[in-house]
XYZ file of C-alpha atoms in Angstrom:
736
model
C -10.105 -47.749 43.539
C -13.123 -47.510 45.829
C -11.043 -46.303 48.743
C -9.275 -43.780 46.500
C -12.541 -42.356 45.193
C -14.008 -42.138 48.661
C -10.945 -40.270 49.823
C -11.160 -37.754 46.965
C -14.872 -37.138 47.524
C -14.419 -36.685 51.272
C -11.584 -34.228 50.668
C -13.759 -32.165 48.327
C -16.671 -32.219 50.768
C -14.403 -31.067 53.570
C -13.244 -28.176 51.403
C -16.842 -27.170 50.615
C -17.827 -27.387 54.279
C -14.915 -25.187 55.269
C -15.714 -22.503 52.639
C -19.373 -22.362 53.634
C -19.126 -22.800 57.393
C -21.556 -19.990 58.196
C -24.164 -21.295 55.789
C -23.742 -24.818 57.104
C -24.371 -23.753 60.693
C -27.614 -22.169 59.618
C -28.486 -25.182 57.508
C -28.329 -27.444 60.550
C -31.164 -25.479 62.152
C -33.596 -25.577 59.220
C -32.785 -28.622 57.087
C -34.490 -31.889 57.829
C -33.127 -35.237 56.775
C -33.012 -35.379 53.012
C -35.304 -37.850 51.326
C -33.709 -40.094 48.745
C -36.903 -41.720 47.518
C -37.344 -42.393 43.832
C -38.822 -39.622 41.733
C -42.058 -41.417 40.963
C -43.706 -44.441 42.494
C -44.797 -45.700 39.102
C -41.286 -45.543 37.670
C -41.176 -49.317 37.416
C -40.658 -49.635 33.696
C -36.974 -48.794 33.707
C -36.357 -50.932 36.776
C -38.030 -53.914 35.170
C -36.282 -53.567 31.820
C -32.865 -52.311 32.858
C -30.401 -53.450 35.473
C -29.656 -50.837 38.157
C -26.090 -51.017 39.418
C -23.936 -49.026 41.798
C -20.911 -47.427 40.130
C -17.971 -45.203 40.960
C -16.684 -43.289 37.955
C -13.882 -40.805 37.381
C -14.245 -38.736 34.193
C -11.364 -37.413 32.081
C -12.093 -33.820 33.132
C -11.729 -34.679 36.831
C -15.435 -34.996 37.701
C -16.503 -37.873 39.952
C -19.811 -39.755 40.188
C -20.758 -42.337 42.814
C -24.210 -43.892 42.929
C -26.885 -45.814 41.077
C -26.514 -46.276 37.317
C -28.842 -47.526 34.563
C -27.952 -47.985 30.896
C -25.507 -45.134 30.289
C -26.510 -42.545 32.891
C -27.218 -42.019 36.595
C -30.645 -43.191 37.689
C -31.684 -43.367 41.315
C -29.617 -41.900 44.145
C -26.136 -40.611 43.506
C -23.430 -38.099 44.288
C -21.741 -35.989 41.587
C -18.681 -33.871 42.328
C -17.473 -31.418 39.679
C -13.768 -30.694 39.415
C -14.443 -26.983 39.975
C -16.043 -27.555 43.380
C -19.778 -27.956 42.734
C -21.489 -30.902 44.442
C -24.885 -32.575 44.061
C -26.215 -35.374 46.267
C -29.680 -36.714 45.609
C -32.045 -38.198 43.071
C -31.351 -38.682 39.354
C -33.789 -39.654 36.654
C -32.334 -40.938 33.377
C -29.253 -38.760 33.598
C -30.891 -35.571 34.856
C -31.011 -34.053 38.302
C -34.683 -34.698 39.105
C -36.364 -35.376 42.435
C -35.137 -34.538 45.941
C -31.553 -33.472 46.433
C -28.989 -31.012 47.692
C -26.773 -28.835 45.498
C -23.730 -27.053 46.936
C -21.817 -24.189 45.312
C -18.044 -23.667 45.804
C -18.753 -20.439 47.752
C -20.701 -22.404 50.382
C -24.224 -21.616 49.166
C -26.643 -24.557 49.248
C -30.054 -25.538 47.920
C -31.920 -28.408 49.537
C -35.205 -29.340 47.905
C -36.873 -30.479 44.731
C -35.383 -30.465 41.230
C -36.801 -31.025 37.766
C -34.612 -31.607 34.703
C -31.681 -29.852 36.370
C -33.707 -26.824 37.488
C -34.662 -25.732 40.978
C -38.350 -26.599 40.797
C -40.778 -27.333 43.634
C -40.344 -26.710 47.356
C -36.836 -25.950 48.524
C -34.530 -23.976 50.795
C -31.676 -21.848 49.460
C -28.971 -20.558 51.810
C -26.650 -18.073 50.147
C -22.983 -17.445 50.752
C -23.974 -14.193 52.494
C -26.142 -16.223 54.892
C -29.446 -15.073 53.380
C -32.183 -17.722 53.243
C -35.210 -18.409 51.069
C -37.671 -21.157 51.908
C -40.569 -21.712 49.537
C -41.689 -22.529 46.007
C -39.475 -22.495 42.904
C -40.289 -22.718 39.198
C -37.551 -23.063 36.567
C -34.810 -21.687 38.881
C -36.969 -18.739 39.977
C -38.766 -18.049 43.249
C -42.389 -18.399 42.213
C -45.254 -18.934 44.636
C -45.427 -18.621 48.394
C -42.158 -18.190 50.233
C -40.166 -16.637 53.064
C -37.017 -14.618 52.424
C -34.457 -13.640 55.086
C -32.096 -11.060 53.576
C -28.420 -10.761 54.469
C -28.927 -7.271 55.951
C -31.555 -8.524 58.423
C -34.702 -7.623 56.462
C -37.487 -10.196 56.125
C -40.248 -10.843 53.565
C -43.091 -13.334 53.781
C -45.614 -13.650 50.990
C -45.905 -14.387 47.309
C -43.189 -14.304 44.673
C -43.565 -14.180 40.937
C -40.645 -14.898 38.602
C -38.070 -14.209 41.261
C -39.535 -11.050 42.824
C -42.137 -10.226 45.505
C -45.457 -10.015 43.679
C -48.939 -10.293 45.172
C -49.753 -10.052 48.878
C -46.851 -9.977 51.295
C -45.299 -8.549 54.452
C -41.866 -6.920 54.500
C -40.158 -6.137 57.798
C -37.022 -4.018 57.900
C -34.222 -4.534 60.388
C -35.138 -1.155 61.926
C -38.644 -2.540 62.780
C -40.496 -0.627 60.040
C -42.894 -2.944 58.206
C -45.192 -2.962 55.184
C -48.241 -5.204 54.753
C -50.014 -5.169 51.416
C -49.643 -5.697 47.693
C -46.501 -5.918 45.568
C -45.737 -5.872 41.876
C -42.400 -6.777 40.272
C -40.478 -6.436 43.515
C -41.953 -3.053 44.446
C -44.712 -1.908 46.777
C -47.659 -1.439 44.456
C -51.402 -1.415 45.082
C -53.185 -1.122 48.405
C -51.183 -1.473 51.595
C -50.068 -0.190 54.982
C -46.612 0.925 56.048
C -46.043 1.174 59.809
C -42.945 2.942 61.075
C -41.124 1.860 64.230
C -42.251 5.081 65.950
C -45.915 4.138 65.456
C -46.766 6.455 62.543
C -48.440 4.757 59.597
C -49.662 5.278 56.039
C -52.741 3.437 54.714
C -53.631 3.766 51.068
C -52.558 3.310 47.477
C -48.984 2.857 46.269
C -47.312 2.948 42.867
C -43.721 1.866 42.160
C -42.771 1.949 45.837
C -44.267 5.373 46.645
C -47.643 6.604 47.945
C -49.772 7.458 44.914
C -53.499 8.182 44.947
C -55.853 8.218 47.923
C -54.251 7.646 51.308
C -54.138 8.541 55.006
C -51.110 9.305 57.169
C -51.685 8.829 60.927
C -49.584 9.931 63.877
C -49.354 8.084 67.183
C -51.199 10.919 68.917
C -54.310 10.260 66.795
C -53.997 13.162 64.357
C -54.103 12.292 60.659
C -53.812 13.673 57.134
C -56.186 12.529 54.357
C -55.703 13.350 50.700
C -54.449 12.525 47.239
C -50.758 11.638 47.320
C -48.116 12.240 44.669
C -44.396 12.929 44.703
C -45.118 15.841 42.370
C -46.248 18.598 44.723
C -48.524 20.041 42.038
C -50.729 16.951 42.192
C -50.647 16.644 45.997
C -53.748 17.746 47.916
C -55.295 16.927 51.287
C -56.519 17.993 54.712
C -54.944 17.725 58.162
C -57.143 16.671 61.124
C -55.844 17.112 64.698
C -56.343 14.441 67.351
C -59.670 14.160 69.146
C -58.339 15.765 72.348
C -57.412 18.897 70.410
C -54.253 19.202 72.501
C -51.919 18.524 69.610
C -51.533 21.129 66.921
C -47.859 20.750 66.116
C -48.517 18.997 62.778
C -50.522 21.805 61.214
C -47.511 22.990 59.219
C -46.473 19.474 58.273
C -45.596 18.984 54.583
C -46.664 15.630 52.999
C -43.455 15.718 50.947
C -41.643 14.825 54.174
C -42.900 11.267 53.701
C -41.107 11.022 50.343
C -37.954 12.863 51.365
C -37.432 11.610 54.933
C -39.793 8.909 56.182
C -39.286 6.540 53.219
C -35.511 7.023 53.065
C -34.946 4.117 55.468
C -37.532 1.855 53.815
C -35.525 0.590 50.858
C -36.199 -2.913 49.578
C -33.179 -5.206 49.780
C -32.052 -7.243 46.793
C -31.503 -10.991 46.890
C -28.179 -12.681 46.357
C -27.884 -13.569 42.686
C -27.358 -17.192 41.717
C -24.957 -17.069 38.779
C -24.741 -20.809 38.014
C -27.582 -23.321 38.216
C -27.320 -27.141 38.125
C -28.740 -27.119 34.577
C -25.714 -25.104 33.443
C -23.252 -27.694 34.716
C -22.738 -29.864 31.647
C -22.140 -33.533 32.338
C -20.103 -35.986 30.282
C -21.347 -39.473 31.114
C -19.020 -41.368 28.795
C -15.863 -42.668 30.438
C -14.100 -46.007 30.246
C -15.794 -48.641 28.116
C -17.457 -46.301 25.602
C -19.104 -48.059 22.683
C -16.982 -46.653 19.880
C -17.042 -48.328 16.516
C -14.793 -48.136 13.490
C -13.836 -44.898 11.789
C -14.530 -42.870 14.938
C -18.280 -43.508 14.895
C -20.222 -43.780 18.146
C -23.420 -45.825 18.057
C -26.100 -44.777 20.502
C -29.043 -47.196 20.374
C -31.075 -45.128 22.850
C -31.313 -42.017 20.676
C -31.292 -43.664 17.283
C -28.486 -41.261 16.356
C -25.300 -42.065 14.477
C -22.581 -39.523 15.171
C -19.842 -39.241 12.567
C -17.039 -36.789 13.278
C -16.859 -34.154 10.578
C -20.060 -35.296 8.843
C -22.651 -33.931 11.251
C -25.673 -35.770 12.600
C -28.168 -37.902 10.772
C -31.463 -38.218 12.675
C -33.212 -41.550 12.210
C -36.720 -42.273 13.440
C -36.230 -45.834 14.698
C -39.958 -46.429 15.169
C -41.010 -45.299 11.686
C -37.792 -46.105 9.845
C -37.549 -42.715 8.116
C -35.481 -39.563 8.466
C -36.733 -36.942 10.915
C -36.651 -33.203 10.269
C -33.174 -31.848 10.953
C -32.613 -28.553 12.754
C -29.897 -26.408 11.203
C -28.833 -23.302 13.115
C -27.210 -20.559 11.087
C -25.338 -17.524 12.417
C -27.725 -14.740 13.426
C -27.487 -11.426 11.636
C -29.136 -8.022 11.735
C -32.160 -7.485 9.575
C -32.605 -4.748 7.047
C -30.624 -2.300 4.942
C -29.277 0.864 6.555
C -30.892 3.994 5.096
C -27.937 6.142 4.049
C -27.734 9.266 1.923
C -28.915 8.506 -1.600
C -31.530 5.983 -0.426
C -34.977 6.761 -1.841
C -36.405 7.085 1.676
C -33.506 9.037 3.181
C -35.454 12.339 3.327
C -38.481 10.563 4.784
C -36.274 9.136 7.562
C -34.924 12.630 8.344
C -38.467 14.012 8.458
C -39.546 11.234 10.768
C -36.620 11.810 13.138
C -37.195 15.586 13.190
C -40.878 15.068 13.947
C -40.275 12.561 16.746
C -37.685 14.833 18.352
C -40.194 17.685 18.251
C -43.103 15.618 19.611
C -41.266 13.954 22.475
C -39.103 16.931 23.424
C -41.964 19.432 23.417
C -42.851 20.601 26.963
C -46.110 19.088 28.169
C -48.015 19.164 31.455
C -47.656 16.217 33.794
C -50.292 13.666 32.913
C -52.129 11.276 35.168
C -52.829 7.717 34.036
C -56.523 8.599 34.354
C -57.140 10.234 30.972
C -60.216 12.214 30.045
C -62.455 11.068 27.204
C -61.420 14.121 25.182
C -57.870 12.765 24.937
C -59.155 9.942 22.699
C -61.134 12.242 20.401
C -60.140 11.547 16.746
C -60.049 15.317 16.234
C -57.257 15.657 18.805
C -54.335 15.996 16.393
C -51.584 18.561 16.155
C -50.045 19.815 12.891
C -46.543 21.349 12.817
C -44.834 22.955 9.811
C -41.120 22.227 9.269
C -39.600 24.728 6.766
C -35.954 24.065 5.789
C -34.847 27.411 7.282
C -36.459 26.586 10.634
C -39.128 28.404 12.604
C -39.892 29.544 16.111
C -40.668 25.976 17.177
C -38.664 23.873 14.701
C -34.939 23.671 13.864
C -33.440 24.251 10.377
C -32.849 21.077 8.383
C -31.497 19.868 5.037
C -34.643 18.072 3.897
C -37.521 19.536 1.907
C -40.367 21.318 3.671
C -42.929 19.024 5.260
C -45.806 19.054 7.735
C -45.950 16.781 10.761
C -49.069 15.435 12.466
C -49.392 13.899 15.954
C -52.512 11.809 16.570
C -53.880 11.872 20.146
C -50.509 13.046 21.539
C -51.480 12.965 25.219
C -52.672 9.341 24.916
C -49.438 8.074 23.381
C -47.351 10.139 25.816
C -49.227 8.398 28.644
C -48.827 4.999 26.984
C -45.057 5.508 26.892
C -45.202 6.382 30.586
C -47.335 3.302 31.273
C -44.857 1.093 29.381
C -41.934 2.573 31.385
C -40.312 4.188 28.325
C -37.847 6.942 29.199
C -38.380 9.925 26.835
C -34.638 10.565 26.438
C -33.882 6.919 25.602
C -36.827 6.864 23.209
C -35.502 9.889 21.303
C -31.947 8.534 21.200
C -33.133 5.188 19.812
C -35.153 6.758 16.987
C -33.472 10.128 16.446
C -29.848 9.493 17.436
C -26.825 9.483 15.180
C -27.529 5.962 13.940
C -29.713 5.591 10.851
C -32.815 3.426 10.672
C -32.790 0.095 8.848
C -35.396 -0.755 6.218
C -36.524 -4.362 6.028
C -35.796 -5.945 2.681
C -39.375 -6.306 1.488
C -42.761 -4.839 2.427
C -45.314 -6.908 4.259
C -48.307 -8.585 2.624
C -50.348 -5.423 3.258
C -47.842 -3.325 1.304
C -46.585 -1.582 4.440
C -42.880 -0.925 4.899
C -41.058 -1.678 8.127
C -38.114 0.142 9.672
C -36.013 -0.852 12.668
C -34.025 1.399 14.984
C -30.324 0.592 15.143
C -30.639 -0.767 18.691
C -33.572 -2.999 17.578
C -35.831 -1.650 20.327
C -38.489 -0.093 18.095
C -40.169 -0.979 14.831
C -41.768 1.661 12.611
C -44.510 0.565 10.222
C -46.110 2.637 7.473
C -49.903 2.443 7.615
C -52.937 2.717 5.409
C -55.518 5.344 6.270
C -57.969 2.575 7.144
C -55.539 1.132 9.712
C -55.085 4.556 11.312
C -58.856 4.850 11.638
C -59.052 1.421 13.291
C -56.320 2.258 15.812
C -57.892 5.602 16.736
C -61.344 3.987 16.979
C -60.122 1.304 19.389
C -57.542 3.494 21.181
C -59.632 4.026 24.327
C -60.393 0.300 24.680
C -56.734 -0.536 23.907
C -55.508 1.883 26.585
C -57.869 0.453 29.199
C -56.849 -3.098 28.268
C -53.072 -2.611 28.483
C -53.503 -0.656 31.705
C -55.648 -3.372 33.294
C -53.434 -6.278 32.180
C -49.735 -5.511 32.492
C -48.914 -8.943 31.035
C -50.966 -8.446 27.899
C -49.440 -10.021 24.807
C -50.861 -7.485 22.335
C -48.508 -5.151 20.471
C -47.217 -2.106 22.357
C -47.888 1.147 20.509
C -45.768 4.206 21.358
C -46.789 6.801 18.783
C -48.990 7.482 15.745
C -47.853 10.135 13.272
C -48.100 11.425 9.709
C -45.618 13.173 7.400
C -47.158 15.315 4.642
C -44.642 16.172 1.941
C -44.897 19.433 0.012
C -45.143 19.597 -3.751
C -47.778 18.733 -6.351
C -48.357 15.210 -5.055
C -49.038 16.298 -1.453
C -48.038 12.750 -0.438
C -48.956 11.602 3.063
C -47.063 8.856 4.876
C -48.700 7.589 8.057
C -46.815 5.366 10.463
C -46.992 3.829 13.921
C -44.104 3.139 16.311
C -44.218 -0.227 18.067
C -42.039 -2.284 20.364
C -39.847 -4.860 18.622
C -40.660 -8.247 20.130
C -37.296 -9.705 19.117
C -35.127 -7.109 20.821
C -33.460 -9.675 23.091
C -29.999 -10.447 24.391
C -30.266 -14.069 23.291
C -30.119 -15.173 19.673
C -33.471 -15.944 18.059
C -32.867 -19.136 16.068
C -36.417 -19.664 14.771
C -39.405 -17.354 14.375
C -42.983 -18.423 13.665
C -46.049 -16.376 12.704
C -49.042 -18.440 13.868
C -52.709 -17.800 13.009
C -54.396 -21.184 13.172
C -55.297 -21.235 9.463
C -53.796 -23.534 6.847
C -54.459 -21.908 3.454
C -51.256 -20.274 2.215
C -49.549 -20.819 5.569
C -46.407 -22.545 4.283
C -43.116 -20.947 3.211
C -41.967 -23.925 1.050
C -38.382 -23.440 2.285
C -36.162 -26.451 2.968
C -34.309 -26.540 6.278
C -31.010 -25.635 4.617
C -32.438 -22.314 3.378
C -34.017 -21.177 6.651
C -32.189 -18.198 8.143
C -32.532 -16.859 11.667
C -34.533 -13.963 10.166
C -36.922 -16.184 8.158
C -40.500 -15.909 9.394
C -42.071 -19.365 9.231
C -45.808 -20.050 9.281
C -48.342 -22.486 10.692
C -47.578 -25.421 8.396
C -43.823 -24.918 8.905
C -44.181 -25.346 12.662
C -42.600 -28.624 13.770
C -42.726 -28.184 17.548
C -45.070 -28.363 20.500
C -44.010 -25.988 23.270
C -44.383 -27.366 26.780
C -44.548 -24.803 29.621
C -44.370 -25.278 33.363
C -47.840 -25.579 34.925
C -47.951 -22.098 36.498
C -46.566 -20.403 33.367
C -48.975 -22.340 31.147
C -51.973 -21.321 33.259
C -50.861 -17.690 33.145
C -50.341 -17.937 29.382
C -53.802 -19.419 28.751
C -55.501 -16.840 30.954
C -53.835 -13.924 29.155
C -54.468 -15.295 25.652
C -58.156 -15.594 26.565
C -58.289 -12.000 27.829
C -56.463 -10.626 24.790
C -58.629 -12.565 22.343
C -61.799 -11.394 24.113
C -60.594 -7.796 23.729
C -59.802 -8.224 20.009
C -63.101 -9.986 19.377
C -65.037 -7.163 21.037
C -63.211 -4.658 18.835
C -64.112 -6.699 15.702
C -60.433 -7.424 14.960
C -59.271 -10.469 12.985
C -56.220 -11.670 11.036
C -53.898 -11.231 14.033
C -51.215 -13.788 14.837
C -48.949 -14.999 17.617
C -45.347 -14.214 16.745
C -43.020 -16.700 18.475
C -39.237 -16.496 18.705
C -37.312 -19.624 19.725
C -33.840 -19.664 21.264
C -32.342 -23.171 21.505
C -30.431 -23.365 24.781
C -28.841 -26.789 24.378
C -27.806 -27.874 20.918
C -24.885 -29.825 19.500
C -22.460 -28.601 16.836
C -24.457 -30.310 14.115
C -27.822 -28.952 15.245
C -29.006 -32.098 17.006
C -30.972 -31.934 20.267
C -29.267 -32.719 23.570
C -32.431 -34.444 24.817
C -33.819 -37.427 22.957
C -36.415 -38.400 25.589
C -38.495 -36.251 27.941
C -35.920 -36.475 30.702
C -32.736 -37.677 29.002
C -29.674 -35.498 28.639
C -27.260 -36.660 25.986
C -23.606 -36.196 27.023
C -21.885 -33.155 25.531
C -18.387 -33.295 26.961
C -17.699 -29.602 26.258
C -19.839 -26.728 27.499
C -18.368 -24.131 25.156
C -20.210 -25.167 22.033
C -20.809 -22.569 19.368
C -24.421 -22.079 18.300
C -25.006 -19.682 15.459
C -21.627 -18.072 15.981
C -22.220 -17.588 19.714
C -21.141 -19.550 22.742
C -23.950 -21.610 24.176
C -22.685 -21.061 27.708
C -22.795 -17.326 27.168
C -26.348 -17.576 25.902
C -27.298 -19.658 28.909
C -25.857 -17.154 31.368
C -27.452 -14.194 29.607
C -30.718 -16.064 29.308
C -30.919 -16.900 33.000
C -30.024 -13.344 33.977
C -32.731 -11.916 31.767
C -35.296 -14.446 32.887
C -34.739 -13.321 36.458
C -34.786 -9.654 35.481
C -37.882 -9.875 33.284
C -41.224 -10.267 34.963
C -43.439 -9.922 31.897
C -45.271 -12.788 30.243
C -43.935 -13.401 26.748
C -40.378 -12.387 27.561
C -37.649 -15.007 28.194
C -40.069 -17.854 28.932
C -38.334 -21.205 29.647
C -39.906 -24.194 27.906
C -39.269 -27.547 26.288
C -39.910 -27.848 22.570
C -40.941 -31.315 21.423
C -40.205 -32.082 17.797
C -43.227 -33.095 15.681
C -43.690 -34.674 12.238
C -46.657 -34.554 9.821
C -47.728 -37.866 8.344
C -50.386 -36.685 5.927
C -48.681 -33.702 4.346
C -49.792 -30.096 4.493
C -53.353 -30.784 5.656
C -52.224 -31.653 9.179
C -52.020 -28.374 11.126
C -50.185 -29.816 14.169
C -47.782 -32.704 13.712
C -47.408 -35.814 15.830
C -44.976 -35.701 18.797
C -41.723 -37.635 18.338
C -40.415 -37.685 21.902
C -37.384 -35.545 21.031
C -37.040 -32.466 23.215
C -35.060 -29.242 23.066
C -34.559 -26.898 26.018
C -35.607 -23.505 24.674
C -36.323 -19.941 25.689
C -39.364 -18.325 24.073
C -40.433 -14.777 23.353
C -43.919 -14.206 21.959
C -46.634 -11.625 21.424
C -49.830 -10.970 19.471
C -49.220 -8.772 16.427
C -51.141 -7.309 13.461
C -54.130 -6.206 15.546
C -55.356 -3.407 13.238
C -57.382 -5.382 10.700
C -61.120 -5.160 11.319
C -63.691 -7.318 9.571
C -64.666 -4.694 7.005
C -66.405 -5.115 3.660
C -63.176 -6.053 1.858
C -62.534 -8.928 4.284
C -66.134 -10.087 3.995
C -65.809 -10.185 0.197
C -62.470 -12.002 0.501
C -64.088 -14.589 2.754
C -66.985 -15.094 0.320
C -64.688 -15.390 -2.697
C -62.207 -17.835 -1.146
C -64.957 -19.946 0.380
C -65.933 -21.091 -3.131
C -62.385 -22.315 -3.812
C -61.129 -23.555 -0.437
C -62.338 -24.956 2.846
C -63.916 -21.907 4.611
C -62.354 -22.962 7.927
C -58.829 -22.923 6.428
C -58.755 -19.332 5.182
C -57.578 -16.399 7.259
C -60.443 -13.962 6.564
C -63.282 -15.110 8.824
C -65.670 -13.473 11.269
C -63.849 -12.147 14.424
C -65.728 -14.537 16.708
C -64.868 -17.535 14.559
C -61.301 -16.258 14.129
C -60.844 -15.886 17.902
C -62.094 -19.421 18.597
C -59.945 -20.985 15.852
C -56.888 -19.018 16.975
C -57.270 -20.112 20.603
C -57.941 -23.741 19.716
C -54.763 -23.845 17.644
C -52.541 -21.978 20.109
C -53.656 -24.196 22.990
C -52.642 -27.242 20.952
C -49.224 -25.797 20.153
C -48.615 -24.632 23.746
C -49.307 -27.280 26.391
C -48.555 -27.949 30.023
C -45.263 -29.732 30.681
C -46.223 -32.819 32.676
């Protein structure tokens, strides 16, 4: 059998070497001998308690494993060959690819470096099938940290990466010898930097989204130069040309700065990296082969996980240490929220008015605005009223609704915010004012406000009290400066503030704000939590069987601790501190962190696939259905979006550790159980328009007589900020 297995493995390796010959030749020049040391020097416990053996196994699906084995999984050094051509040789830790190793794709691409729980994580070298190379730091399958990238077309980048894209300081050299040295953001030239062309000309100055923007100087080889304010829009371009010191050159006097945009930058396009479509984590492994411990009636007993699996009956989780049942996770099919507002609905006319007003506001011609707004733009008196008669007017179209008046608050500010948030005006109008109706959420919020969702789920519309409008306008200047300074801010994105005034005796006014919908994602949100850090009234009292994917759970419902990679955790903590400082300065309280959880690896019955920090329970079949969707599809979509998204709070990989509360509702954060789920998180800070006014002060005084003052939501902004941070930093921790 040994000779047969060796022959099969060698045949597969020969096939892989043949398909990736070009990559292999390059690999020989940069790869050093691969270390096969154990993952951790203090990993003696498993060696002392469990016998390590060398095995050669053939699985029913055609996969082959040869290497060290402990209990019921690979542990130590081993080689795994998938039937579809993937190959891994290196370290394993309790059944997961962890440590130093080499992963080879069927197309000849290779990664040689460090792994963690099946992810490319640490220092490593990737050589693509197109012969491109990246050498540097990785975090959760993404280039993150310092690295060097050789592109397939001959371009070269050396510098810092962030979530898969150049971000920070770096140098990019094109094949044609042009080069840029300076700052990057999200894969584009952004900030201060210098671009030097092969002919010796150069531009020194500010950049925005890959183009000169702001103050800058263009210099020619002969010593002449042009200094000014740069913009692709000629109307905002201004500057002065200075000839060289000798005065002999005057040929550039008629030079147009737009030539830089139209000609000089045409051969300075940033190359894209080869996309990795399948990662080691996505290659499911079935460890069970001959000799499985299968009992009577089709039951499999797994002493390691304390789980009894009964076909057709689901999974019963048993806490072996405490001898009691653990909370069980039940995933139900996801569905769209809300009721479509059709003709006959009580708010049908209001929806039409809203759509007419938005179309008018966004489509109205307006001068090009700079991101540097004047103080007058934030003046509360800067509002525009428009009358919408049914028969139409010079500026408004005819419509079938009753006559109404439309108000835009600080229109230039919100137009600039949409520009800052990269919102295309046409897409914005189509989402809100297209042929599809809005959806009204089933019940109003605690404040009495109603919520509406666009059909594509991108935007949420919330009706507002007059007091909330005043708070938003009061803090609008500080909000604008904050979101502009911190592109990764977690606070709610606001896109517009409006009012509809209906005609008739009542003269009813409906004020509303348009916000981004945090849960507009391409992966299913299986759990959502609204977290404040207070305990009074923060429990939904819903059993697991009644929790839907749209149920918003609260602090005392939370039964997880979310563990983030070190660099992501540090970034998260830093941004939460900055956002809380901003809200505290604006005297805001009662906000919360809204968290959406997508379970990446879950069995049919809702059980976790990881029962210890680094243990992967065999699945046998990758195409499991989770909430009516294929888990493999979710994984692929998730990884694609994680690479595409560079914003904190969007598609964040993490491990969720299950917790239990021993002393009932009083315990805000439960005790860890050691059971882990691989999850993707989306999160943001919402409800940021409640200031600590007289009503909240009275509420605090009244409830303090009945309950523990530290447990109620209405507290002083400084106290609220501290309590919120303390709680969030207990729920989110570094993954060690």
